[in-house]
XYZ file of C-alpha atoms in Angstrom:
589
model
C -50.271 -1.699 16.180
C -46.711 -2.347 16.911
C -44.681 -1.101 20.071
C -41.284 -0.820 18.521
C -39.331 1.035 20.964
C -37.286 0.219 23.876
C -39.346 -0.415 26.813
C -38.349 -0.984 30.416
C -41.069 -2.232 32.020
C -41.219 -2.873 35.872
C -44.508 -4.116 37.506
C -45.794 -3.094 40.941
C -43.867 -5.923 43.028
C -47.236 -6.549 45.725
C -46.296 -10.419 45.616
C -42.943 -12.188 47.031
C -40.819 -13.192 44.267
C -39.223 -16.642 44.682
C -35.800 -17.422 43.501
C -35.081 -19.483 40.454
C -36.604 -22.767 40.645
C -33.130 -25.200 39.716
C -31.000 -25.819 36.721
C -32.207 -28.166 34.044
C -31.193 -31.829 35.142
C -27.957 -32.378 33.157
C -26.483 -28.796 34.851
C -23.926 -29.102 37.206
C -23.424 -25.639 37.566
C -25.408 -22.522 35.721
C -24.138 -21.129 32.401
C -21.502 -18.177 33.704
C -19.219 -16.593 31.155
C -18.619 -17.384 27.972
C -15.596 -20.070 27.324
C -14.642 -19.282 23.415
C -10.958 -18.771 22.889
C -10.027 -15.423 21.386
C -9.151 -17.540 18.310
C -12.279 -19.484 17.534
C -14.497 -18.778 15.381
C -18.074 -17.109 16.553
C -20.400 -20.021 17.316
C -22.934 -19.183 14.775
C -20.214 -20.157 11.790
C -19.995 -23.548 13.176
C -23.228 -24.307 14.548
C -25.004 -27.307 12.579
C -27.382 -24.727 10.393
C -30.462 -27.687 9.803
C -33.836 -25.117 10.259
C -36.229 -25.544 7.571
C -38.572 -23.122 6.202
C -42.096 -25.000 7.604
C -44.599 -23.933 4.915
C -42.407 -23.676 1.777
C -43.229 -26.037 -1.006
C -39.536 -28.013 -0.823
C -39.403 -27.155 3.397
C -36.281 -29.824 3.917
C -34.789 -28.861 0.547
C -35.097 -24.647 1.179
C -31.994 -23.205 2.791
C -32.746 -21.028 5.458
C -28.929 -20.496 6.434
C -26.809 -18.883 3.863
C -22.712 -18.310 4.030
C -21.582 -15.995 1.736
C -18.056 -17.298 2.248
C -16.283 -20.612 1.265
C -17.852 -23.381 -0.152
C -21.540 -22.239 -0.093
C -21.683 -19.098 -2.287
C -17.885 -18.497 -3.204
C -17.122 -15.031 -1.543
C -13.713 -14.558 -0.852
C -13.895 -11.617 1.563
C -10.129 -10.658 1.330
C -10.435 -7.332 -0.383
C -9.732 -7.669 -3.568
C -12.288 -10.342 -5.115
C -15.235 -8.670 -6.314
C -17.872 -10.659 -4.045
C -20.922 -8.794 -5.232
C -22.239 -11.380 -7.069
C -21.649 -14.091 -4.454
C -23.519 -12.243 -1.238
C -26.487 -11.261 -4.009
C -26.697 -15.223 -4.624
C -26.966 -16.073 -1.123
C -29.459 -13.655 -0.370
C -31.934 -14.996 -3.631
C -30.735 -18.424 -3.071
C -34.014 -20.671 -3.166
C -36.445 -18.461 -5.041
C -36.746 -16.135 -2.219
C -39.079 -12.936 -2.004
C -37.575 -9.631 -3.226
C -35.868 -7.943 -5.840
C -39.531 -6.587 -6.932
C -40.465 -10.551 -7.568
C -43.404 -10.937 -4.422
C -45.156 -8.571 -2.537
C -44.338 -10.358 0.550
C -43.727 -13.898 2.043
C -43.495 -15.966 5.226
C -42.244 -18.638 3.321
C -38.551 -17.926 2.663
C -37.073 -17.093 5.599
C -33.281 -16.581 5.535
C -30.148 -16.008 7.305
C -26.926 -15.065 5.395
C -24.181 -14.730 7.346
C -20.582 -13.314 6.921
C -17.598 -14.453 8.516
C -14.779 -12.393 9.137
C -13.251 -10.356 6.688
C -13.736 -7.744 3.729
C -15.721 -7.894 1.187
C -15.763 -6.107 -2.024
C -18.779 -5.101 -3.624
C -19.084 -3.167 -6.873
C -22.829 -2.814 -6.994
C -25.600 -2.701 -4.390
C -26.221 -5.923 -1.616
C -30.014 -6.208 -2.383
C -31.749 -7.131 0.983
C -34.348 -9.299 0.412
C -37.916 -9.538 2.670
C -37.504 -11.872 5.943
C -33.808 -11.800 5.712
C -31.368 -11.604 8.237
C -27.801 -10.305 7.216
C -25.690 -11.347 9.900
C -21.754 -10.625 10.564
C -19.396 -12.472 12.569
C -20.124 -10.761 16.223
C -15.950 -11.564 17.064
C -14.397 -9.941 14.402
C -17.094 -7.997 12.378
C -16.663 -8.193 8.650
C -16.568 -4.962 6.267
C -18.377 -4.372 3.343
C -15.888 -1.903 1.044
C -17.409 0.090 -1.686
C -15.034 -0.809 -4.786
C -13.459 2.748 -6.565
C -16.068 1.645 -9.613
C -19.112 1.328 -7.324
C -22.138 1.838 -9.031
C -25.516 2.330 -7.391
C -27.545 3.817 -4.490
C -26.143 1.926 -1.520
C -23.983 -0.055 -0.288
C -26.608 -2.476 0.981
C -29.874 -1.372 -0.193
C -33.174 -2.743 1.275
C -35.638 -1.501 -0.911
C -34.246 -0.879 -4.839
C -36.377 1.332 -7.069
C -37.015 -1.245 -9.426
C -39.912 -0.140 -11.756
C -43.551 -1.494 -10.890
C -41.543 -2.958 -7.400
C -44.072 -0.880 -5.317
C -41.841 -1.108 -2.355
C -42.143 -4.930 -2.081
C -38.922 -5.482 0.194
C -40.058 -4.249 3.331
C -39.120 -6.819 6.888
C -34.795 -6.862 7.027
C -32.642 -7.019 9.630
C -28.679 -6.326 9.414
C -26.361 -7.103 12.132
C -22.557 -6.664 12.669
C -20.946 -4.482 10.016
C -18.495 -1.826 8.918
C -20.092 -0.541 5.420
C -17.638 1.688 3.639
C -18.807 3.601 0.764
C -16.925 5.229 -2.264
C -16.585 9.399 -2.880
C -20.644 9.795 -3.397
C -21.506 6.673 -1.601
C -24.827 5.693 0.973
C -23.967 3.260 3.443
C -27.418 1.859 3.798
C -30.506 2.714 1.832
C -33.005 1.824 4.613
C -36.628 2.492 3.137
C -38.152 -0.029 5.726
C -41.518 -0.812 7.711
C -42.205 -2.363 11.095
C -40.056 -4.932 12.496
C -36.966 -4.313 10.925
C -34.035 -3.233 12.849
C -30.263 -2.360 12.379
C -28.105 -3.134 15.090
C -24.240 -3.040 15.779
C -22.643 -1.384 12.947
C -19.891 0.802 12.044
C -20.111 3.502 8.990
C -16.534 4.235 7.851
C -16.798 7.548 5.506
C -14.808 9.805 4.262
C -13.654 13.182 6.235
C -12.974 15.271 3.343
C -15.069 18.503 3.666
C -16.513 18.221 0.215
C -17.766 14.672 1.005
C -21.304 13.814 -0.635
C -20.934 10.302 1.737
C -23.851 9.441 4.310
C -24.349 6.529 6.405
C -28.063 5.498 6.204
C -30.591 7.356 3.701
C -34.004 6.434 4.342
C -36.874 9.001 2.667
C -39.889 6.920 3.526
C -41.634 3.976 5.268
C -43.025 3.176 8.686
C -40.287 1.621 11.254
C -38.798 0.456 12.985
C -35.519 -0.043 15.682
C -31.670 1.082 15.334
C -29.348 0.535 18.222
C -25.552 0.766 18.934
C -24.156 2.356 15.628
C -21.338 4.044 15.190
C -21.020 6.634 11.842
C -17.655 8.269 11.224
C -16.987 10.988 8.876
C -20.128 11.762 5.971
C -21.746 14.296 5.201
C -24.758 13.192 7.096
C -24.342 10.604 9.817
C -28.240 10.221 9.014
C -30.470 11.170 6.493
C -34.253 10.419 7.205
C -37.853 10.175 6.561
C -39.607 7.990 7.634
C -43.164 7.748 9.858
C -41.355 6.819 13.631
C -38.407 4.766 14.816
C -36.685 4.247 17.620
C -32.908 4.862 18.186
C -31.006 3.887 20.943
C -27.348 4.579 21.073
C -25.894 6.006 18.532
C -22.359 7.910 17.927
C -21.626 10.647 15.474
C -17.704 11.101 14.719
C -16.592 13.814 12.406
C -19.366 14.224 9.907
C -21.191 17.420 8.562
C -24.401 16.813 10.259
C -24.996 13.936 13.086
C -28.595 13.673 11.654
C -30.734 14.955 8.846
C -34.392 14.774 8.747
C -36.821 15.765 6.254
C -39.961 14.507 7.635
C -41.476 12.362 10.281
C -44.465 11.751 12.540
C -42.577 11.059 15.724
C -38.943 9.987 16.064
C -37.026 9.102 19.856
C -33.898 9.460 19.748
C -31.961 7.934 22.937
C -27.985 7.698 24.212
C -26.433 9.987 21.260
C -23.162 10.786 21.371
C -22.305 13.355 18.749
C -18.426 14.799 18.351
C -16.929 17.343 15.982
C -19.840 17.560 13.540
C -21.037 20.861 12.635
C -24.782 20.240 13.064
C -25.981 17.681 15.484
C -29.718 17.352 14.015
C -30.523 19.239 10.888
C -34.638 19.109 10.881
C -36.813 20.073 8.332
C -39.776 22.226 10.072
C -42.765 24.094 9.566
C -45.298 21.762 7.098
C -48.046 20.791 9.426
C -50.438 19.144 6.529
C -50.175 15.898 4.971
C -49.116 17.856 1.700
C -46.319 19.764 3.420
C -45.453 17.437 6.035
C -41.866 17.918 7.442
C -40.449 16.688 10.839
C -43.268 16.258 13.203
C -42.110 15.205 16.326
C -38.380 14.776 17.378
C -37.654 13.657 21.036
C -33.663 13.660 22.106
C -33.210 12.116 25.290
C -30.024 11.587 26.932
C -27.691 13.451 24.475
C -23.743 14.504 24.897
C -22.817 16.576 22.452
C -18.821 17.936 21.999
C -17.549 20.706 19.709
C -20.494 21.039 17.667
C -21.037 24.890 17.019
C -25.268 23.625 16.640
C -26.880 21.253 18.379
C -30.478 21.236 16.751
C -30.951 23.668 13.646
C -34.976 23.927 12.561
C -35.111 24.973 9.101
C -38.291 27.762 9.793
C -38.483 29.737 13.017
C -41.329 29.113 14.951
C -43.051 32.217 15.208
C -45.426 31.100 18.166
C -46.924 28.205 16.401
C -46.585 24.812 16.093
C -44.400 23.985 13.082
C -42.790 20.736 14.426
C -42.519 19.597 18.017
C -39.273 19.017 19.931
C -38.422 17.751 23.070
C -34.791 17.855 24.585
C -34.097 15.853 27.904
C -31.193 15.567 29.687
C -28.569 16.958 26.767
C -25.025 17.480 27.979
C -23.196 20.555 25.882
C -19.378 21.028 25.861
C -18.139 23.566 23.502
C -21.700 23.830 21.390
C -22.332 27.363 21.204
C -25.916 27.190 20.030
C -27.989 24.440 21.417
C -31.286 25.339 18.929
C -31.278 27.671 15.871
C -33.034 28.374 12.523
C -31.309 28.193 9.307
C -29.564 31.873 8.942
C -28.681 32.482 12.083
C -30.924 33.047 14.724
C -30.933 31.868 17.855
C -33.523 29.920 19.823
C -31.751 28.775 22.565
C -28.207 29.622 24.007
C -25.564 26.622 24.618
C -22.432 26.817 25.660
C -20.540 24.121 28.477
C -24.208 23.171 29.595
C -26.864 21.072 30.940
C -30.399 20.965 29.123
C -32.761 19.275 31.693
C -35.708 19.758 29.781
C -36.735 22.083 27.109
C -39.667 21.837 24.371
C -41.013 23.792 21.648
C -44.446 23.282 20.298
C -48.012 22.634 21.832
C -48.745 21.654 25.559
C -52.181 19.914 26.132
C -53.413 19.992 30.027
C -56.224 17.448 31.259
C -59.018 16.196 28.887
C -59.038 19.612 27.103
C -58.266 19.932 23.530
C -57.212 23.510 23.667
C -53.358 23.625 23.408
C -50.898 26.347 24.069
C -47.522 26.766 22.018
C -44.588 26.971 24.351
C -41.057 27.395 23.550
C -38.280 26.768 26.254
C -38.165 25.122 29.798
C -40.813 22.319 30.373
C -41.259 20.135 33.378
C -39.003 17.137 33.529
C -40.303 14.103 33.461
C -39.699 11.925 36.815
C -37.963 8.561 36.167
C -37.829 5.665 38.514
C -34.673 4.547 39.336
C -35.247 1.054 37.910
C -35.338 2.581 34.519
C -31.829 4.365 34.924
C -28.248 3.207 34.406
C -25.729 4.551 36.760
C -25.028 7.407 34.646
C -28.875 8.489 34.752
C -29.641 8.142 31.489
C -32.238 5.895 30.693
C -31.100 2.096 30.966
C -30.088 -0.147 27.650
C -29.296 -3.227 26.689
C -27.835 -4.423 23.471
C -29.236 -7.538 21.339
C -27.460 -10.483 23.142
C -25.199 -12.258 20.407
C -23.048 -14.257 23.019
C -19.949 -13.522 20.998
C -17.606 -14.807 23.793
C -19.701 -18.378 24.181
C -18.258 -21.637 22.852
C -20.208 -24.198 20.665
C -20.010 -26.617 23.800
C -22.399 -23.866 25.566
C -25.069 -23.948 23.148
C -27.826 -26.572 22.402
C -29.755 -27.356 19.113
C -33.175 -28.051 19.751
C -33.676 -29.757 16.806
C -30.853 -32.033 18.168
C -32.860 -32.755 20.784
C -35.827 -34.005 19.710
C -37.903 -31.065 18.565
C -39.125 -31.175 14.337
C -40.311 -27.304 13.822
C -42.132 -28.631 10.704
C -45.060 -26.478 11.091
C -47.186 -30.005 11.772
C -45.275 -32.069 14.781
C -46.489 -31.223 18.424
C -43.293 -30.357 19.194
C -44.428 -29.565 22.896
C -43.162 -32.643 25.164
C -40.064 -31.969 22.941
C -39.699 -28.587 23.454
C -40.601 -28.725 27.596
C -37.863 -31.726 27.674
C -35.194 -29.960 26.366
C -36.029 -26.680 29.033
C -36.123 -29.492 31.679
C -32.826 -30.680 30.933
C -30.929 -27.930 29.881
C -32.469 -24.523 31.172
C -30.218 -22.485 33.285
C -26.848 -23.980 31.726
C -26.663 -24.036 28.165
C -28.131 -21.426 25.641
C -30.650 -23.015 23.527
C -30.946 -22.552 19.377
C -33.796 -22.581 18.136
C -32.919 -23.953 14.477
C -35.005 -21.493 11.443
C -38.885 -23.629 11.780
C -42.437 -23.164 13.377
C -42.463 -25.043 16.643
C -45.998 -26.016 17.335
C -47.422 -25.955 20.961
C -50.699 -27.662 22.471
C -50.379 -26.772 25.935
C -48.722 -24.255 27.772
C -44.637 -23.849 27.484
C -42.824 -22.358 30.272
C -39.672 -21.207 29.586
C -37.992 -21.304 33.219
C -36.119 -18.416 34.672
C -32.091 -19.016 33.975
C -32.976 -19.504 30.439
C -31.225 -18.031 27.423
C -32.752 -18.999 23.885
C -31.812 -17.560 20.534
C -33.544 -18.186 17.401
C -32.316 -18.325 13.420
C -34.341 -16.411 11.066
C -37.258 -15.492 13.442
C -37.783 -18.889 14.685
C -41.478 -19.305 15.265
C -43.502 -21.050 18.367
C -47.223 -21.412 17.517
C -49.940 -22.317 19.785
C -52.504 -24.691 18.480
C -55.061 -26.943 19.381
C -58.107 -27.631 21.376
C -56.440 -25.858 24.595
C -56.714 -22.268 23.548
C -60.401 -22.355 22.558
C -61.941 -21.332 25.394
C -62.341 -17.514 25.118
C -63.753 -17.580 28.768
C -60.983 -19.069 30.193
C -57.943 -18.025 28.120
C -54.745 -19.774 28.521
C -50.976 -18.828 28.041
C -49.296 -20.131 24.891
C -45.677 -18.963 26.399
C -45.258 -18.700 29.967
C -41.989 -16.444 29.957
C -40.910 -17.684 33.938
C -43.561 -19.565 36.372
C -45.456 -16.748 38.061
C -43.381 -14.785 40.654
C -40.321 -16.383 39.281
C -36.865 -14.608 39.303
C -33.899 -14.368 37.356
C -31.880 -13.988 33.929
C -34.084 -14.912 31.027
C -33.250 -13.705 27.412
C -35.087 -14.279 24.324
C -33.656 -12.695 21.156
C -35.144 -13.420 17.268
C -38.129 -15.551 17.910
C -41.784 -14.945 16.583
C -44.645 -16.111 18.949
C -47.834 -16.818 17.011
C -51.218 -18.895 17.230
C -52.801 -21.342 14.074
C -56.396 -20.325 14.530
C -58.616 -20.242 15.105
C -57.516 -19.962 18.714
C -60.059 -17.240 20.612
C -58.158 -18.294 24.033
C -54.885 -17.931 23.637
C -52.725 -15.434 25.552
C -50.025 -15.735 22.859
C -47.149 -14.583 25.463
C -47.507 -14.526 29.221
C -44.460 -12.567 31.191
C -44.124 -13.456 34.583
C -40.537 -13.352 35.420
C -38.571 -10.654 37.154
C -35.199 -9.517 36.707
C -32.698 -10.388 39.478
C -31.746 -7.925 42.368
C -29.625 -5.052 40.861
C -29.692 -6.479 37.308
C -31.538 -4.366 35.037
C -32.307 -5.566 31.734
C -31.495 -9.433 33.236
C -35.108 -10.487 31.610
C -35.691 -9.238 28.149
C -36.055 -9.856 24.890
C -34.677 -8.303 21.768
C -35.770 -8.392 17.749
C -38.577 -10.982 18.656
C -42.284 -10.255 17.742
C -46.143 -11.246 18.251
C -47.062 -12.045 14.826
C -51.321 -12.474 14.710
C -52.330 -14.374 11.521
C -51.917 -13.242 7.693
C -49.305 -15.694 7.357
C -48.795 -18.965 5.953
C -49.806 -21.767 8.281
C -51.862 -19.555 10.771
C -55.138 -20.076 8.926
C -55.715 -16.711 9.373
C -54.681 -15.511 5.880
C -56.715 -13.232 3.940
C -58.545 -16.094 1.649
C -59.917 -17.807 4.718
C -60.517 -14.637 6.930
C -61.226 -11.361 3.741
C -61.696 -8.178 5.678
C -65.166 -8.102 4.566
C -66.114 -10.549 7.193
C -67.629 -12.591 4.761
C -68.142 -16.415 5.652
C -68.502 -15.324 9.454
C -65.591 -14.602 11.776
C -65.815 -17.539 13.968
C -63.280 -19.057 12.478
C -61.126 -16.215 12.814
C -59.951 -15.371 15.935
C -55.961 -14.804 16.319
C -55.915 -14.885 19.953
C -57.731 -13.694 23.154
C -54.557 -11.448 24.054
C -51.427 -11.087 22.666
C -48.566 -9.864 25.625
C -49.407 -9.809 29.233
C -47.140 -8.494 31.630
C -47.877 -9.581 34.785
C -47.946 -7.638 37.984
C -44.668 -8.729 39.498
C -42.921 -9.222 36.284
C -40.006 -6.836 34.879
C -39.450 -6.712 31.115
C -36.351 -4.818 28.751
C -38.128 -5.116 25.107
C -36.252 -4.135 22.268
C -37.161 -4.119 18.836
C -40.469 -5.865 18.864
C -43.412 -5.504 17.092
C -47.201 -6.361 17.507
C -47.761 -7.426 13.706
């Protein structure tokens, strides 16, 4: 199962909550705002990249971070030189998993960094498995398709390679401005769980006959997307995928904001559509596996301006289920048709108005399996104030990238004694780092696998950042007793309160660990600071990866050999009663 969604979870606060216990021993004051000067490079560009792939055959020689520009691979980023080969070389370097060469791998993680600039490409950038493509967060780079561009998309996450079998699943892209040619696609995004697109602008033609599309996705099982802007194009997004959560997207001057061919269930929250012909264009009517179309579409907190039709379905419902639609808190300005059908029929009139809560589909009551089809206003869901922002919309907070922070405000765990080699017990080193720097430095986990053999507490007030999904893994006798389970990582002491941010980390175990609570979340966000305690693009992964002792050859699905040595954990995630957590783009794998 997975929790690929935006969650703002607040416990019932029956227990007295203490304040942050104190800063690290090296701290004279809390971290405060970033101190980087406007002309300083983004800290990720200048920090020493010394991470390792712990279970790679050459763990110290393997390059877990690549720079497309400069001395690493020779991309120029000048908008004139064709950088395609240099970029693809940076992604593929180190015999990495991609291009149809392997079904999956956890031993070749990589972060590929693009400094500021305009990178001209003449064919697709091929995204590899277990890869982060990250641009300069202070000055986002542009990926520019040349006039002679040939290929499916500027970034292709799953090329149609004969015999490839969909090998490239699990990729992350941040901070880009893809541009496309006259019939181009920004990103071909046929992906599965634990994938995300964050902070990307798609610049496309506004010509009436343009064929541009920002994202094209015809298959898969995702996933998260957030903080995306689409300017122009025939389609902002053309999508078909089992499920996705999409937060904070803006579509300006496109023909169609979002076209949906099929899904099991998508949630869009925080949608802004301006001057499009259609906001959402949905293929509907198919309710069997053979005829599946858009099965469930939830659109929450949308503003739609100067757009003739907000939602259009391909088939009329005719009084029966043909794909569920839920609209909640939709503000329309000069939108004549709120919900319509291909051919011109109007299901719900628009105008300049607010749709509080409207639905089309089957409604069930209690435990009864009988349903009633409805097409009209439905009771609005009660939303606790803690889940809302100042405008009454569901609260959201973008993935922290600390763009305004100077390198001097960040410390590396490997610089401070942790090894991350998947063998050394790093418990004492990590505890010492938190004891010294929590609350006054951003703590950077260099790429690697950090073994802990007793509970590791991340104090309230701490901000940690991984690199290519740095791994914290519980191992050993402390996590063996199923009758007395213990936390591997504890996020805040019980009943603590304060800012706590975690991004780009994987939490796991080295089995068997039948008494492991992989992640125990205790911290509560500061009063009045929604999202102050949160986690982004971080995953709980149990078994199935190199180094876990819980791979298929050790724990076959047949159960042959017994299951005693195949317990990965007692519990993956425990949100304690006094805690609050904002969880975005995370999966339980």
